[in-house]
CSV table of N, CA and C in Angstrom, one decimal:
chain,number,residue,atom,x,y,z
K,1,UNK,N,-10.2,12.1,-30.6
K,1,UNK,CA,-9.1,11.2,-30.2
K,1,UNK,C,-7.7,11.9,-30.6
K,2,UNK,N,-7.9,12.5,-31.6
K,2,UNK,CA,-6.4,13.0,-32.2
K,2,UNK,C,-6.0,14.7,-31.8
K,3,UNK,N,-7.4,15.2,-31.2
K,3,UNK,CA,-7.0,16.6,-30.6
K,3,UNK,C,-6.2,16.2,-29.4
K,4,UNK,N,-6.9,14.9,-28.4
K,4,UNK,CA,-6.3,14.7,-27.4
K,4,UNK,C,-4.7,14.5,-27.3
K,5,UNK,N,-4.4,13.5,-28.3
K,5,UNK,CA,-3.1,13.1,-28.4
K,5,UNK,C,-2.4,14.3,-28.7
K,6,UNK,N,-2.9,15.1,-29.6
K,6,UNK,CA,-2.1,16.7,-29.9
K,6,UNK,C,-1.9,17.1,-28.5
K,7,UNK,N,-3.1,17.5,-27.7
K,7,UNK,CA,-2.5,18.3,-26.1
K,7,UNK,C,-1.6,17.6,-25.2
K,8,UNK,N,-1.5,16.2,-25.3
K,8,UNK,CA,-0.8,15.3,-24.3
K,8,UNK,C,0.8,15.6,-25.1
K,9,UNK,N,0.6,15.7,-26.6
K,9,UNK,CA,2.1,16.0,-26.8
K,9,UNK,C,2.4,17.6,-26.3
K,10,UNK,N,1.5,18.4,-26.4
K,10,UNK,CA,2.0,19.2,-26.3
K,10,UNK,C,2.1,19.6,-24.9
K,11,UNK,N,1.9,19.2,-23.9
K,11,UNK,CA,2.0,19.2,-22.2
K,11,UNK,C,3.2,18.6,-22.3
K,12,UNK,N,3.4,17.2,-22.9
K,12,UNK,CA,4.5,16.5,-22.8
K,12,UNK,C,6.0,17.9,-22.9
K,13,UNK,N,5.8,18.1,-24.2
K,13,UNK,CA,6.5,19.2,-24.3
K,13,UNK,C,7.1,20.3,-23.8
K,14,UNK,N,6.0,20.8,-23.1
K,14,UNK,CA,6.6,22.4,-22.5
K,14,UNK,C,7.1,21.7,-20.8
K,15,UNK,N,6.6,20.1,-20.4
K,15,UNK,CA,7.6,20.2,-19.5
K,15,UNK,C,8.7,19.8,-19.8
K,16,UNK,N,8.7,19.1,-20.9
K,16,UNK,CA,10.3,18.6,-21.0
K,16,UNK,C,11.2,20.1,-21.6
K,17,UNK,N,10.8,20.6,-22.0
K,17,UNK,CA,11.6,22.0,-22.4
K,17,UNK,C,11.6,22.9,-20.9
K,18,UNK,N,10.9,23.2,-20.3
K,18,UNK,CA,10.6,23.9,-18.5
K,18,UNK,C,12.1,23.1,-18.0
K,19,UNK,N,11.8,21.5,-17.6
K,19,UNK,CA,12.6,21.1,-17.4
K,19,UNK,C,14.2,21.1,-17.5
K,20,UNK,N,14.6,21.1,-19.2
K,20,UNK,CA,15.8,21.4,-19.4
K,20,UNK,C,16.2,22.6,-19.4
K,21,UNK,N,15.2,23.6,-19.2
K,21,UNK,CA,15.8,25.1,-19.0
K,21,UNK,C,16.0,25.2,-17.4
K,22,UNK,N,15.6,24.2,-16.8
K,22,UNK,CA,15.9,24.7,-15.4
K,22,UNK,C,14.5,25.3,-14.8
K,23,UNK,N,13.7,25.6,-15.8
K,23,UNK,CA,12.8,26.6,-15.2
K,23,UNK,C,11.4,25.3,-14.4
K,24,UNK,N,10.4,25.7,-13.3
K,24,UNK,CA,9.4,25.0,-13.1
K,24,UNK,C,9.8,24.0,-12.5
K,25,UNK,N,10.8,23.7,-12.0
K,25,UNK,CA,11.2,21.9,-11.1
K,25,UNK,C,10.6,21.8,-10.5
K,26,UNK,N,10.5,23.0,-9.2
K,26,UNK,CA,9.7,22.8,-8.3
K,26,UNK,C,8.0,22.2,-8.2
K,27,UNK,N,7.4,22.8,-9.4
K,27,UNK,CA,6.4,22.5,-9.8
K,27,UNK,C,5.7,20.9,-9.9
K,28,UNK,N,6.9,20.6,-10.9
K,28,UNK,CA,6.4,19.6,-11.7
K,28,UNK,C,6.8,18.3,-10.4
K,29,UNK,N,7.7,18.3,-9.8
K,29,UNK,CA,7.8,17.8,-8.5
K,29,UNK,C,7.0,17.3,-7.5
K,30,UNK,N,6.1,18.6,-7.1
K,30,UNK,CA,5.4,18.7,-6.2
K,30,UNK,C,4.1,18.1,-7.0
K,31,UNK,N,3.7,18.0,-8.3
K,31,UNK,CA,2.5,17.6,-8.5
K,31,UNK,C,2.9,16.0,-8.9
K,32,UNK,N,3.7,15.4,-8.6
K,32,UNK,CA,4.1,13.9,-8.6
K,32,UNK,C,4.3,13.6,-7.3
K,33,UNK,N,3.6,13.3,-6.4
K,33,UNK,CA,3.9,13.1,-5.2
K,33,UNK,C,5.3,11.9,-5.4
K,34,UNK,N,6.1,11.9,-4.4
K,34,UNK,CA,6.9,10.9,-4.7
K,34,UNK,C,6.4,9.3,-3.8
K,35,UNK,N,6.3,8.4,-4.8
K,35,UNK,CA,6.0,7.1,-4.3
K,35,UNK,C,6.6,6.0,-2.7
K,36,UNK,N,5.9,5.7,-2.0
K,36,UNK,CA,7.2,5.4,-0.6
K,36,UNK,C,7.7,4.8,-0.9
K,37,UNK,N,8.9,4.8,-0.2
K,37,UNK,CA,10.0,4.2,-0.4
K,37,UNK,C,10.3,3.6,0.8
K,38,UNK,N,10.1,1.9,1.1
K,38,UNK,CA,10.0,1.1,2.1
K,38,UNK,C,11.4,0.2,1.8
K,39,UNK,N,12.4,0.1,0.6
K,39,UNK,CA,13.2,-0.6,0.6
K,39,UNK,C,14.2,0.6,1.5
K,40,UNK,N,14.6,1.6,1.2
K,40,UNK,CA,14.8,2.3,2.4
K,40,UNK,C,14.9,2.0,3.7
K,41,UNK,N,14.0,2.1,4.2
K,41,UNK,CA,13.9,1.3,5.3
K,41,UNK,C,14.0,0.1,5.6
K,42,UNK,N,14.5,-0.9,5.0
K,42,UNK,CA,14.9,-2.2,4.8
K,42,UNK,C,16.4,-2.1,5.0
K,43,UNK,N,16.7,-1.5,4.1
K,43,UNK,CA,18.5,-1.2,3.9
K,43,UNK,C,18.9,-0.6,5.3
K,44,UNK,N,18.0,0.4,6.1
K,44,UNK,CA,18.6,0.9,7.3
K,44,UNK,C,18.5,-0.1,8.3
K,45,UNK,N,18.2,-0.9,8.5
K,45,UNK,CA,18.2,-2.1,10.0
K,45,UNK,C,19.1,-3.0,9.6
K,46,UNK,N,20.0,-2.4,8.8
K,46,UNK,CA,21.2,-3.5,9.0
K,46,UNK,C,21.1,-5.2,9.3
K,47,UNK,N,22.0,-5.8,9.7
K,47,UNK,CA,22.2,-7.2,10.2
K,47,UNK,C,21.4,-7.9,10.9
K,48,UNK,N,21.0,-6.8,12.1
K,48,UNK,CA,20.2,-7.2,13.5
K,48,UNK,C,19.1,-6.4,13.8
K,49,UNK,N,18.9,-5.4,13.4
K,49,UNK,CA,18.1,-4.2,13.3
K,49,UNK,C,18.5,-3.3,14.5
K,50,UNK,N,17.6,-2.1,14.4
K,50,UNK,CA,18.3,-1.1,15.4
K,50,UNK,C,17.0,-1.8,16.7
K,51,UNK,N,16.2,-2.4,16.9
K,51,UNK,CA,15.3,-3.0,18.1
K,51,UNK,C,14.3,-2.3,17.9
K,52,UNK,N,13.1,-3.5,18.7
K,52,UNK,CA,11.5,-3.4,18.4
K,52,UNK,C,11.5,-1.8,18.9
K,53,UNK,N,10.8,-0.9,18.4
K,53,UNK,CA,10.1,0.6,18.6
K,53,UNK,C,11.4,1.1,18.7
K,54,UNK,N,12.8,0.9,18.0
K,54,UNK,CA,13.2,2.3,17.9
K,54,UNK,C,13.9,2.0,16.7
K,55,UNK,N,13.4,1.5,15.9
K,55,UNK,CA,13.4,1.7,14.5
K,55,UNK,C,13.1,3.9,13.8
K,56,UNK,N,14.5,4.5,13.7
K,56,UNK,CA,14.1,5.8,13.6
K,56,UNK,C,13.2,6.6,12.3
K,57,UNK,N,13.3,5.8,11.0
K,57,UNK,CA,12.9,5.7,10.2
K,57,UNK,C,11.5,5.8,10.6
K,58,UNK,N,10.8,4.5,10.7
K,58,UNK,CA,9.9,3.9,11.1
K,58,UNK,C,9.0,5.0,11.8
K,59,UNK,N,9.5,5.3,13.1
K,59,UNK,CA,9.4,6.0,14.2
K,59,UNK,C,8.7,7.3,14.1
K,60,UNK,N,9.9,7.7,13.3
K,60,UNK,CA,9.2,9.4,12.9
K,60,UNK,C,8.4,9.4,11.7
K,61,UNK,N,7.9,8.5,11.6
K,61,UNK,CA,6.7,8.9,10.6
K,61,UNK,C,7.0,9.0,9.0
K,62,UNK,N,8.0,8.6,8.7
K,62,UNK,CA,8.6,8.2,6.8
K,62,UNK,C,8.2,7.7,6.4
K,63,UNK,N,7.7,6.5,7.0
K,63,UNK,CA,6.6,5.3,6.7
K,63,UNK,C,5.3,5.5,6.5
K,64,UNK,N,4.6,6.2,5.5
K,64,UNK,CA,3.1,6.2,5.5
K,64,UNK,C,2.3,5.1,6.0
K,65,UNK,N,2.1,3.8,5.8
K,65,UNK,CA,1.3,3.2,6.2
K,65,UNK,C,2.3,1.8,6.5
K,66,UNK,N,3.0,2.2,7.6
K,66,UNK,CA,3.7,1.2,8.1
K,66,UNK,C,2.9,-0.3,8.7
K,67,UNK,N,2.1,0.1,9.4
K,67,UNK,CA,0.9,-1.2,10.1
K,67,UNK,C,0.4,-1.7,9.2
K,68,UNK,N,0.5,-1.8,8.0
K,68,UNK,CA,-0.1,-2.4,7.0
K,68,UNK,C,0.7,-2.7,5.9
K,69,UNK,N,0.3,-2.2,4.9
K,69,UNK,CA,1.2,-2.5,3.4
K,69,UNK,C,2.6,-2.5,3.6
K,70,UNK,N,3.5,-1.9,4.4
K,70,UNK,CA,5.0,-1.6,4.3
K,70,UNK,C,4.9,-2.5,5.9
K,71,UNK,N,4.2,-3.2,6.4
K,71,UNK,CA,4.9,-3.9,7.6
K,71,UNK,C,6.0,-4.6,7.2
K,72,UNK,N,6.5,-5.0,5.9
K,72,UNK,CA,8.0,-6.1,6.0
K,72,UNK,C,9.1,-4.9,6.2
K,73,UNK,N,8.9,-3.3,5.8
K,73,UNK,CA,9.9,-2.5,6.0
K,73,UNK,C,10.2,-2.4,7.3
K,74,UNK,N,8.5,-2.5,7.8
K,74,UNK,CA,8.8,-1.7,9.5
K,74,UNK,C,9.9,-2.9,10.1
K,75,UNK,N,9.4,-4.0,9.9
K,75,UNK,CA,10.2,-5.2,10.2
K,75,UNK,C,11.3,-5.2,10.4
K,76,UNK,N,11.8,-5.1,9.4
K,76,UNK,CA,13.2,-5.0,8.6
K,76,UNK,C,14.1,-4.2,8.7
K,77,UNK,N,13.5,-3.1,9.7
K,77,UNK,CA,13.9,-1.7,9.6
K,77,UNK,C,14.6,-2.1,11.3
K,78,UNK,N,13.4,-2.8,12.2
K,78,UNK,CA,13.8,-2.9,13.3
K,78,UNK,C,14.4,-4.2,14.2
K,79,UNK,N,14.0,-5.2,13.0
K,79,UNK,CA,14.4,-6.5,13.6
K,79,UNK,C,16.1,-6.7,12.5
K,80,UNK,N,16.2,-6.2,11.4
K,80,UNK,CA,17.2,-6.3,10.5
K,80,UNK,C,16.5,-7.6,9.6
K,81,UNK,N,17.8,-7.8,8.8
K,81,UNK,CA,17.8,-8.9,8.1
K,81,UNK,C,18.0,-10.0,8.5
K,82,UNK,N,18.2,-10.3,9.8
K,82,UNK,CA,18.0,-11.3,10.1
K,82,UNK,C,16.6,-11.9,10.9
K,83,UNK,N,15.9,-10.9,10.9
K,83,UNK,CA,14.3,-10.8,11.6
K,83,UNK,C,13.4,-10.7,10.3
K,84,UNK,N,14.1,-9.9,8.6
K,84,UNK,CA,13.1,-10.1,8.0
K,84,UNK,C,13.8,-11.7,7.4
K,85,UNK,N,14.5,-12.7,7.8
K,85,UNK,CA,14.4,-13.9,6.9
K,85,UNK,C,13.7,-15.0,7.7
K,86,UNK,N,13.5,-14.7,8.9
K,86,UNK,CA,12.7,-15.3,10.0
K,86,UNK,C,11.6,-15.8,9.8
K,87,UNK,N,11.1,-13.9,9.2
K,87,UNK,CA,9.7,-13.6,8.8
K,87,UNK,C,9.2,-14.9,8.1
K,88,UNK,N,10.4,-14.4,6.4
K,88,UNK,CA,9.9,-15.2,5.8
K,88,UNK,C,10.2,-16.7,5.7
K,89,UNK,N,11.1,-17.5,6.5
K,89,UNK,CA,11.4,-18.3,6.9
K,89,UNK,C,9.8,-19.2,7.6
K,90,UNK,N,9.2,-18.2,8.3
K,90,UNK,CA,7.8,-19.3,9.0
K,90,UNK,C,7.1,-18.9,7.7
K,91,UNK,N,7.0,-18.1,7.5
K,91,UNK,CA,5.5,-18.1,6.3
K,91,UNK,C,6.2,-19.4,5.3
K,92,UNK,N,7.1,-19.5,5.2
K,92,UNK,CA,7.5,-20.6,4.0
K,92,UNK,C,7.3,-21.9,4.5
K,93,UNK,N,7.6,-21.7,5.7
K,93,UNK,CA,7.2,-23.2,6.7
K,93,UNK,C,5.4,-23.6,6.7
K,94,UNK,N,4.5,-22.0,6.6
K,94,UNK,CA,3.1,-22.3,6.5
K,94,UNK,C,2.8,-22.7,4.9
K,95,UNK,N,3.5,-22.2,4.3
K,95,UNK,CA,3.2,-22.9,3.1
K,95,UNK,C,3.5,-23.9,2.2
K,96,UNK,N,4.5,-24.8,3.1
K,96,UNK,CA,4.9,-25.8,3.0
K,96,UNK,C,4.5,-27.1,3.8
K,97,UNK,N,3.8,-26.5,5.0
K,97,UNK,CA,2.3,-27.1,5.6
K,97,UNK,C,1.4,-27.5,4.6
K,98,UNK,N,0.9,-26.5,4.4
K,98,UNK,CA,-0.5,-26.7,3.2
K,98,UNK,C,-0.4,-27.7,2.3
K,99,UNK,N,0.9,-27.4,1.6
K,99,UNK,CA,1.2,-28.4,0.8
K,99,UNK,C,1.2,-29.6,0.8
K,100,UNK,N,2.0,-30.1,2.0
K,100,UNK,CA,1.7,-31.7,2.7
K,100,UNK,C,0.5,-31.7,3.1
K,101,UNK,N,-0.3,-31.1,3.8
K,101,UNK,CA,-1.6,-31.5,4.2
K,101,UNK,C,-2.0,-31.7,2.1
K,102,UNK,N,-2.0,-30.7,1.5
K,102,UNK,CA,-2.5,-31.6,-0.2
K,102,UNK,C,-1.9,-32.5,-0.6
K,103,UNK,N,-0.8,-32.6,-0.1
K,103,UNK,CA,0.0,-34.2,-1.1
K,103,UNK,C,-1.2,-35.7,-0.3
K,104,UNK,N,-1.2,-35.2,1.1
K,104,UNK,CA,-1.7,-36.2,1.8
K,104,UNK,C,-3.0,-36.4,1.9
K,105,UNK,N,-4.1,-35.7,1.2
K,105,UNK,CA,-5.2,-35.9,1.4
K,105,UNK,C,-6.0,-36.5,0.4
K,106,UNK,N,-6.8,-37.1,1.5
K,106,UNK,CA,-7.6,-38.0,0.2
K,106,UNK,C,-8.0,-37.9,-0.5
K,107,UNK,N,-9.0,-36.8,-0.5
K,107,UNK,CA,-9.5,-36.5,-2.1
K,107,UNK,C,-9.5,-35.3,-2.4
K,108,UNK,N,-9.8,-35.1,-3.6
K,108,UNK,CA,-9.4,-34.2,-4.6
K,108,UNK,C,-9.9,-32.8,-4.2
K,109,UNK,N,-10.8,-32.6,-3.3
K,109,UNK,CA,-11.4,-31.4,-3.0
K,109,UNK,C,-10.7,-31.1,-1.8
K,110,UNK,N,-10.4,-32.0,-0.5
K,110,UNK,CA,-9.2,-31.3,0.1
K,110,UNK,C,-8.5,-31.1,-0.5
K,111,UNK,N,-7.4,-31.4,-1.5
K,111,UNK,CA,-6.7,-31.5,-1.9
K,111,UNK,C,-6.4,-29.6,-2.8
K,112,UNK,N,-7.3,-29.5,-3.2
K,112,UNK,CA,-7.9,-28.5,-3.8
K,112,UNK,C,-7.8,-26.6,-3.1
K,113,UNK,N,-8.7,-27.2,-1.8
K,113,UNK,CA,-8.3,-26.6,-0.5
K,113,UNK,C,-7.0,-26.1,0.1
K,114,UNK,N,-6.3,-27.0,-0.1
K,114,UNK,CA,-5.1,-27.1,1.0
K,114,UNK,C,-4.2,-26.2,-0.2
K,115,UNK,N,-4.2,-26.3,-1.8
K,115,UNK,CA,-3.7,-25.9,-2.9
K,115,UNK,C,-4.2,-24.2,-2.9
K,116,UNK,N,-5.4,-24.5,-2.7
K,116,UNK,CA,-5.6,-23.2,-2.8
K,116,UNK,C,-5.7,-21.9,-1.7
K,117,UNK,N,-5.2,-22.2,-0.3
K,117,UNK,CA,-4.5,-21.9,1.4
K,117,UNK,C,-2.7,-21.4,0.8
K,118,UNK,N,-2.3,-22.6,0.3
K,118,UNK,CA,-1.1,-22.3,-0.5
K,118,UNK,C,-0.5,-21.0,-1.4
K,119,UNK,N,-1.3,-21.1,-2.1
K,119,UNK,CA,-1.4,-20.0,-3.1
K,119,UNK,C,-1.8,-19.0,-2.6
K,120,UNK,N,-2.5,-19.0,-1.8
K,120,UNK,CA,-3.2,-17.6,-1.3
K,120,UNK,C,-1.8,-17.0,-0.5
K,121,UNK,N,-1.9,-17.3,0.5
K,121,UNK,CA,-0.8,-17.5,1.4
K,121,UNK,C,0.8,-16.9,0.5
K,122,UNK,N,1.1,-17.4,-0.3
K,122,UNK,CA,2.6,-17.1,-1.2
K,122,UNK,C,2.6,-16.2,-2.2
K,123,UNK,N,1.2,-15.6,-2.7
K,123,UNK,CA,0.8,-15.0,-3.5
K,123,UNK,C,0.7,-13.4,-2.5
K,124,UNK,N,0.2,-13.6,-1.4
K,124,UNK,CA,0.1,-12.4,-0.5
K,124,UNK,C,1.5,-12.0,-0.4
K,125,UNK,N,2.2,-13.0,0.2
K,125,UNK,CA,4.0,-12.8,0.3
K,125,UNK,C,4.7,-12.3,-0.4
K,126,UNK,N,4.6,-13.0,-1.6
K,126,UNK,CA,5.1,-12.5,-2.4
K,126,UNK,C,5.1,-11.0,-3.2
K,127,UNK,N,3.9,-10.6,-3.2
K,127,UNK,CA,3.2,-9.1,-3.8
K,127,UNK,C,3.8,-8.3,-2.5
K,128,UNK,N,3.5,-8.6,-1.6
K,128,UNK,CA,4.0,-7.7,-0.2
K,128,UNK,C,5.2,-7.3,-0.3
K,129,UNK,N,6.1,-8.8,-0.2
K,129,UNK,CA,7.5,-7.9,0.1
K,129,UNK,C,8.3,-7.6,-1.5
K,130,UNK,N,7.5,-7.9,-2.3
K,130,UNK,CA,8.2,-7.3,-3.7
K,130,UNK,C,7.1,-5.8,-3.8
K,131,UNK,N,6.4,-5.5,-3.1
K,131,UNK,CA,6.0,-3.9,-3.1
K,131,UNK,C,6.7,-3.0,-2.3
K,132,UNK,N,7.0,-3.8,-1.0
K,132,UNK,CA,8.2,-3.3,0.0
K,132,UNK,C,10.0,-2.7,-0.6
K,133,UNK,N,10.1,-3.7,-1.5
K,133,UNK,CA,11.4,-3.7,-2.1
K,133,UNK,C,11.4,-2.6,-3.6
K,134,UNK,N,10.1,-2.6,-4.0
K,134,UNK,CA,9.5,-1.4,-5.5
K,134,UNK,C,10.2,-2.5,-6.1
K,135,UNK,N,9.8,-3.7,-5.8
K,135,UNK,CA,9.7,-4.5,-7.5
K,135,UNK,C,8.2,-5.1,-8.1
K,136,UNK,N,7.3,-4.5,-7.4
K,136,UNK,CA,5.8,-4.6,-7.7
K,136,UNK,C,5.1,-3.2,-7.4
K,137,UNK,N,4.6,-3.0,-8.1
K,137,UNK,CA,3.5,-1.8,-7.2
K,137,UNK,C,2.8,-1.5,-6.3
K,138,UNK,N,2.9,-0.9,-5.8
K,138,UNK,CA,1.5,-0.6,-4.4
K,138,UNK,C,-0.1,-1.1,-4.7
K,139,UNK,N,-0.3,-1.5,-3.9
K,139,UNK,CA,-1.3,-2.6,-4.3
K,139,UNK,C,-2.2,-2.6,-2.9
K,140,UNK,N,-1.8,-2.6,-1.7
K,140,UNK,CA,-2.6,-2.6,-0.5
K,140,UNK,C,-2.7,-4.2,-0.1
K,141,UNK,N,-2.2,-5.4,-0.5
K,141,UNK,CA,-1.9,-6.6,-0.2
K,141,UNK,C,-1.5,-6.7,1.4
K,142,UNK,N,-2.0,-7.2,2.3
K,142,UNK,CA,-1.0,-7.7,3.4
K,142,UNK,C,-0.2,-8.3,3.4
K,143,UNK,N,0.8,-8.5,4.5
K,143,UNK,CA,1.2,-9.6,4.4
K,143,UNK,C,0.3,-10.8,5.5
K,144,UNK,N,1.2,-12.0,5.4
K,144,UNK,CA,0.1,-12.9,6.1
K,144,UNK,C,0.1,-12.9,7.3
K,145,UNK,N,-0.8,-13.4,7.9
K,145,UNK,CA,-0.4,-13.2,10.2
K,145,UNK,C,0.3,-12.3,10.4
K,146,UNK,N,0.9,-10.8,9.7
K,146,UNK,CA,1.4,-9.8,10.2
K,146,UNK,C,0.9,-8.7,9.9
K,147,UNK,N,0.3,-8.1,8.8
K,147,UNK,CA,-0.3,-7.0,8.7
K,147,UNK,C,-1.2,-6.8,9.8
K,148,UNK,N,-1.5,-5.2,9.2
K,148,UNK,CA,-3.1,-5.1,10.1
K,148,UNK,C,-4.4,-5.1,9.7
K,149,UNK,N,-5.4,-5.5,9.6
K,149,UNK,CA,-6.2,-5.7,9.1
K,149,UNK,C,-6.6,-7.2,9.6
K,150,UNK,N,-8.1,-7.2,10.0
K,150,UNK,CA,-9.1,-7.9,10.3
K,150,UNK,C,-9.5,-8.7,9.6
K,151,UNK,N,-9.8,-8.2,8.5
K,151,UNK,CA,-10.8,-9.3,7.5
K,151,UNK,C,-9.6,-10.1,6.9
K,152,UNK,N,-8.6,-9.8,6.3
K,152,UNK,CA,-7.1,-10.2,5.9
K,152,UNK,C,-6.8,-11.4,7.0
K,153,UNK,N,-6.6,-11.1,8.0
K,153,UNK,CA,-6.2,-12.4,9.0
K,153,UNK,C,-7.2,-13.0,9.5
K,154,UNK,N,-8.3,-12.8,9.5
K,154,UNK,CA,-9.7,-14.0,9.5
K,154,UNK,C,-9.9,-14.8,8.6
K,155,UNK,N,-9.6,-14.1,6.9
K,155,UNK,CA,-9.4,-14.6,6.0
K,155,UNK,C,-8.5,-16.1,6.2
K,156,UNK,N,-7.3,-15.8,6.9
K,156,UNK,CA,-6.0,-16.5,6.1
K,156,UNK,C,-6.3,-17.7,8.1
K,157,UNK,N,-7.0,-17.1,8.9
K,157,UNK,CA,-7.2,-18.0,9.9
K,157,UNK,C,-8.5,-19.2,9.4
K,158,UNK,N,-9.4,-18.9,8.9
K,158,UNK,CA,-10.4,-19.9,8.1
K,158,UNK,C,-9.6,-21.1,7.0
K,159,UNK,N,-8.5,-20.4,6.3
K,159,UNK,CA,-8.0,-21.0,5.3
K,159,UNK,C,-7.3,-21.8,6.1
K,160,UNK,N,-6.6,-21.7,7.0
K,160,UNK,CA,-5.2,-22.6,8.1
K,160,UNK,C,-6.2,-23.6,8.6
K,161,UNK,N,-7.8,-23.3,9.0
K,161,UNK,CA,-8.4,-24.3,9.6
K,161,UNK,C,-8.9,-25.0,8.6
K,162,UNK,N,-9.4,-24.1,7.3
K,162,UNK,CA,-9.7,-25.2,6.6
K,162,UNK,C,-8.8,-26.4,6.1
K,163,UNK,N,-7.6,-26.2,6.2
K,163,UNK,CA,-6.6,-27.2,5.7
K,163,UNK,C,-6.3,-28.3,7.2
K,164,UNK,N,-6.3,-27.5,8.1
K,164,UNK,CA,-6.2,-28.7,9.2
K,164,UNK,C,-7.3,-29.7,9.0
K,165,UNK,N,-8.2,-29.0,9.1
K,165,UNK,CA,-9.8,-29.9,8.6
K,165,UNK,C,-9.3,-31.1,7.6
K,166,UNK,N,-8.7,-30.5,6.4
K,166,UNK,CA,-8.0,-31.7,5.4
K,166,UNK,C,-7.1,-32.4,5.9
K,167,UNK,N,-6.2,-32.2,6.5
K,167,UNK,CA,-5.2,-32.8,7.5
K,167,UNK,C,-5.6,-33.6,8.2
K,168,UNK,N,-6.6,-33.4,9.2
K,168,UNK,CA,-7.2,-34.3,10.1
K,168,UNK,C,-8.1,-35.3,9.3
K,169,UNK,N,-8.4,-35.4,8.6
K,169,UNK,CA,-9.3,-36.3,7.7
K,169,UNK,C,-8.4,-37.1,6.4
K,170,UNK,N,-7.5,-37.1,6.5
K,170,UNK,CA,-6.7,-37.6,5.3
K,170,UNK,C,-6.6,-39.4,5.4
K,171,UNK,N,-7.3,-39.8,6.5
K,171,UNK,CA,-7.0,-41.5,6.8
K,171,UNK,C,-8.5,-41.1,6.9
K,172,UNK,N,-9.2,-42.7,6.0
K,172,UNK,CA,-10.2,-42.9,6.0
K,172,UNK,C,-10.7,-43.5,7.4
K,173,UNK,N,-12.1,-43.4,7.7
K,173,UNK,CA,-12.3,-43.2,9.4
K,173,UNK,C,-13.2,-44.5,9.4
K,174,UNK,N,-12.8,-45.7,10.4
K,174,UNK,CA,-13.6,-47.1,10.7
K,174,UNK,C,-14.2,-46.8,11.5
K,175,UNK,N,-15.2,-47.3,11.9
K,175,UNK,CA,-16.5,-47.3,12.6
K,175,UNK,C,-16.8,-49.1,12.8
């Protein structure tokens, strides 16, 4: 354990000394890939965005994995800030669904349901576009009804029905 910590200082070292000599930048650079950078692309679509598919950013390929993890950039990039508050404007509207279908339901296990559709839902949101912005880490989270990914949106489509289910059953049924 204590040889190890010896060679980690001493790597630590000869880059930080490479470094301040100027010598090796290139090196130490290229073996740190640099992390994406999707708020970038946020900051470029302006007010209104530059419009669907010609987002330039986007477009040529700066976006590693735009269709998925960084869709709030591609968004944002193309619809602007006024398309990404939209965004999150309905997702806050679905999760403010959920929540009344739980205030309103009868018992405790819908209730439960509808709480836990909720969370799911604002918990995805939230990790997404604070990964988009690099105030969370990359993570591979979708976002909700917009990413891409199959199992993700079957996922979050079972949960919407399960809570209508709660919804529709919240008044006890006469016969």
């Amino acid at each position: 354990m204590n040889e190890e910590m010896e060679l980690s200082d001493f790597v630590r070292d000869i880059i930080k000394k490479d470094l301040a000599e100027g010598k090796n930048d290139g090196r130490v650079h290229t073996r740190f890939p640099p992390e994406p950078n999707g708020y970038l692309h946020i900051g470029s679509g302006g007010w209104f965005g530059k419009g669907y598919n010609s987002g330039t950013q986007v477009q040529l390929r700066f976006l590693k994995v735009r269709h998925s993890d960084f869709i709030f950039s591609a968004l944002s990039e193309e619809f602007g800030f006024v398309g990404a508050i939209v965004v999150i404007a309905i997702l806050a509207f679905i999760i403010a669904r959920c929540l009344r279908a739980a205030r309103l339901s009868s018992d405790t296990y819908g209730a439960l349901i509808a709480y836990g559709a909720a969370t799911l839902i604002s918990f995805q949101t939230i990790v997404n576009i604070g990964m988009n912005l690099r105030l969370l880490p990359v993570t591979g989270l979708t976002l909700p009804f917009v990413s891409y990914g199959g199992s993700s949106l079957i996922t979050l489509f079972i949960a919407i029905g399960l809570v209508e289910s709660v919804l529709l059953r919240h008044k006890s049924l006469e016969f």
